[in-house]
Amino acid sequence: MNSSNPLNFPSSTPMNKDALFALSLFPYLGFLWFISRVPQMPRLALYGFYGTLVFVGITIPAGIYAKVAYNDALANIDWLHGSAEVFLTLANILVVLGFRQAVIQTKKN
């Protein structure tokens, strides 16, 4: 199995991973729009979901830098990949803490 084409799509398929990634942002932006209007949504968790966009914003230039400076994929440049992943980890922590706080608050009421 080809690692750059794990689903074995024909190479002439117009949908590549970059196009799919770009298209995936629209549903996520819609998700953020909807949850930001739900009053019960824990603010800290909402900040975490928005933090995922920060992760994406950091990862894209980091990936470009990895390609230009090292002629390799971001995943193969450990220090750069780890630095970018820190933002995803922080976003996930905010989501978990936000929902944890909401559960604790709900149990008190």
CSV table of C-alpha atoms in Angstrom, one decimal:
chain,number,residue,atom,x,y,z
A,1,MET,CA,0.0,0.0,0.0
A,2,ASN,CA,1.3,3.4,-1.0
A,3,SER,CA,1.7,5.6,2.1
A,4,SER,CA,1.0,8.8,0.2
A,5,ASN,CA,-2.2,7.2,-1.2
A,6,PRO,CA,-3.5,4.9,1.6
A,7,LEU,CA,-7.0,4.6,0.1
A,8,ASN,CA,-5.5,3.7,-3.3
A,9,PHE,CA,-7.4,6.4,-5.2
A,10,PRO,CA,-6.3,6.6,-8.8
A,11,SER,CA,-3.6,9.2,-9.2
A,12,SER,CA,-5.8,11.2,-11.5
A,13,THR,CA,-8.4,11.7,-8.7
A,14,PRO,CA,-8.9,15.5,-8.5
A,15,MET,CA,-9.4,15.4,-4.7
A,16,ASN,CA,-6.0,15.4,-3.0
A,17,LYS,CA,-5.2,15.6,0.7
A,18,ASP,CA,-4.6,19.4,0.5
A,19,ALA,CA,-7.9,20.1,-1.1
A,20,LEU,CA,-9.6,17.8,1.4
A,21,PHE,CA,-7.9,19.5,4.3
A,22,ALA,CA,-9.0,22.9,3.0
A,23,LEU,CA,-12.6,21.7,2.5
A,24,SER,CA,-12.7,20.3,6.0
A,25,LEU,CA,-12.2,23.8,7.5
A,26,PHE,CA,-15.7,24.8,6.3
A,27,PRO,CA,-17.7,22.3,8.4
A,28,TYR,CA,-15.4,23.0,11.4
A,29,LEU,CA,-16.0,26.8,11.0
A,30,GLY,CA,-19.7,26.0,10.9
A,31,PHE,CA,-19.4,23.9,14.0
A,32,LEU,CA,-17.6,26.7,15.8
A,33,TRP,CA,-20.3,29.2,14.7
A,34,PHE,CA,-23.1,27.0,16.1
A,35,ILE,CA,-21.5,26.1,19.4
A,36,SER,CA,-20.5,29.7,20.0
A,37,ARG,CA,-24.3,30.6,20.0
A,38,VAL,CA,-25.2,27.9,22.5
A,39,PRO,CA,-25.4,29.5,26.0
A,40,GLN,CA,-24.8,26.2,27.8
A,41,MET,CA,-21.4,25.7,25.9
A,42,PRO,CA,-18.6,26.0,28.5
A,43,ARG,CA,-16.5,29.0,27.6
A,44,LEU,CA,-13.2,27.3,28.3
A,45,ALA,CA,-14.1,24.4,26.0
A,46,LEU,CA,-15.1,26.8,23.4
A,47,TYR,CA,-11.7,28.5,23.6
A,48,GLY,CA,-10.2,25.0,23.2
A,49,PHE,CA,-12.2,24.4,20.0
A,50,TYR,CA,-11.0,27.8,18.7
A,51,GLY,CA,-7.5,26.8,19.8
A,52,THR,CA,-7.7,24.0,17.2
A,53,LEU,CA,-7.7,26.7,14.6
A,54,VAL,CA,-4.6,28.2,16.1
A,55,PHE,CA,-3.0,24.7,15.8
A,56,VAL,CA,-4.0,24.6,12.1
A,57,GLY,CA,-2.7,28.2,11.7
A,58,ILE,CA,0.7,27.2,13.2
A,59,THR,CA,0.9,23.8,11.4
A,60,ILE,CA,0.5,25.1,7.9
A,61,PRO,CA,3.5,27.4,7.9
A,62,ALA,CA,5.5,24.9,10.0
A,63,GLY,CA,4.8,22.3,7.2
A,64,ILE,CA,5.9,24.7,4.5
A,65,TYR,CA,9.1,25.5,6.5
A,66,ALA,CA,9.8,21.8,6.9
A,67,LYS,CA,9.5,21.3,3.1
A,68,VAL,CA,11.6,24.3,2.2
A,69,ALA,CA,14.3,24.1,4.9
A,70,TYR,CA,14.6,20.3,5.2
A,71,ASN,CA,12.9,19.0,2.0
A,72,ASP,CA,10.9,16.7,4.2
A,73,ALA,CA,7.4,16.4,5.7
A,74,LEU,CA,6.6,18.1,8.9
A,75,ALA,CA,6.0,14.8,10.6
A,76,ASN,CA,9.6,13.8,10.0
A,77,ILE,CA,11.1,16.9,11.6
A,78,ASP,CA,10.7,16.1,15.3
A,79,TRP,CA,11.4,19.4,16.9
A,80,LEU,CA,9.2,21.3,14.5
A,81,HIS,CA,6.4,18.7,14.6
A,82,GLY,CA,6.5,18.6,18.4
A,83,SER,CA,6.4,22.4,18.6
A,84,ALA,CA,3.3,22.5,16.4
A,85,GLU,CA,1.6,19.7,18.3
A,86,VAL,CA,1.9,21.6,21.5
A,87,PHE,CA,-0.8,23.9,20.3
A,88,LEU,CA,-3.2,20.9,19.7
A,89,THR,CA,-2.4,19.5,23.1
A,90,LEU,CA,-3.2,22.9,24.7
A,91,ALA,CA,-6.4,23.1,22.8
A,92,ASN,CA,-7.4,19.6,23.9
A,93,ILE,CA,-6.6,20.4,27.5
A,94,LEU,CA,-8.9,23.5,27.4
A,95,VAL,CA,-11.7,21.4,25.9
A,96,VAL,CA,-11.4,18.8,28.6
A,97,LEU,CA,-11.1,21.3,31.4
A,98,GLY,CA,-14.0,23.3,30.1
A,99,PHE,CA,-16.3,20.2,30.0
A,100,ARG,CA,-15.0,19.0,33.3
A,101,GLN,CA,-15.9,22.4,34.9
A,102,ALA,CA,-19.4,22.2,33.3
A,103,VAL,CA,-20.0,18.7,34.7
A,104,ILE,CA,-18.9,19.7,38.2
A,105,GLN,CA,-21.1,22.8,38.0
A,106,THR,CA,-24.1,20.7,36.9
A,107,LYS,CA,-23.6,18.2,39.7
A,108,LYS,CA,-23.6,21.1,42.3
A,109,ASN,CA,-26.9,22.4,41.0
